[in-house]
Amino acid sequence: MEEQTCYMCEEKSISNEHVPPKCIFPEVKDLGIDYRKSPIKVPSCDVHNMRKSKEDEYLMMVLTCSITNNRVAMNQIQTKILRAWERNPKLAALLLRINKPIKSNGQSTLAFKVDINRFNRSLDWIVRGLYFSQHKKKWVTKLRIESPAMLFLEGSDAMQSNQILKTMGATVSQVLDDLPKIGENPDVFWYQMLHNKKNELLINMMFFGGLQVLASSQP
């Protein structure tokens, strides 16, 4: 029998990794609803599962703190994230140390600085996990990750860059509109995937009903 390897590398698989990470999905004790039914799991080595728990927590904080009009996301902030901050106050400091008031869609809100490389790296892992789950093979080439929710606030072309991302998100949603939205817990996460015969990949992901993330293959 062939030895199973990790969805991300060639190391031996020793466990199953949740895709997206399990911590993003609320626990039953917090909302009284099972948002962890039928999770997507892929074979993983230790490095790409347990050893990236801090990265998973950071991703959870950025995703949930970016959405203020979703009941599930707000509950995550009031429960799981507060518990994480109590265990490790440095997590809160990392996210909140640089913030500024802004206007978004005509409403006052607070913007915080995101470590975009760290954020995108976690999303890259998710995309590769989704691809493995659906196609039973690894995606081994580079991916481009974009999120219209991650706004540029500085620079002369910030407004133009934000508009480009917004248009990109709307275009991808339209292109993939006929594809099924996959995910048993759509209030937390769903995705659409297009993979053609030219080995081109396009994925539309939605977290907490409002934070869109796009992933595409690179030439």
Steps between C-alpha positions, in 0.01 A plus 500: 500500500639838399592727791282811519681832501408851615279716277770771509827308481651155460521424873306205634145580607445452874160668543218677322496879463171691495455729199446781591652458850263364763542806725314719248179306557311584823459237769151376583537630858532857373198521267304182561529416129728242342716691252755217488294240319654315205837680511740486207810304603825423321803286595768707668844483656571652842642824355191570291256417778582535870812713457309774321243555775623856561453579131148358518418722800631808320290418194191452718552840664544685171200334336258551787614849598455610139128420507275700732154427357502122533361332811734201479810716459400729786445199723849376414642835611306495827591142586785318328713803415468649848605164644799493264596854604476404868737208437737711294462881528769541234246384242273793580790743500616369163163565340399822673823690549460686169148616420327809366142622458372498141179535302386184321179498296404825671539360852766565761712199589847408618768371265786288631827409338522142373818303447395428143777247434398299805131531413553394138723210601219352709255549215745335261498193725120499496485517120745213463298299751176564311662400173636179653163417652320545170755354256697256722832644387723788603507847351874563473531830312469858621170661590387861501288596801287816509229627733284805422454544877870573550501873420796715405498811722828660399651613172376717216347201320329346805148587387565366150649176637199447728262553208692249288470238776129573542443462126707182496287349776175584321634360171610170654164464673327549166729260311450224757132572565380172346738285705382343828596662829673223691497483879264352757523811721444793258445753780869449578656390171425393145700488178472459124773346287572509128782282365524465123690275258778759473569444871376850582346538844256759632345484847248730664478467880259669739556523875221598742273613218699811419875456464586389149835347412610421145769255397633435153783311335798689368663438160 
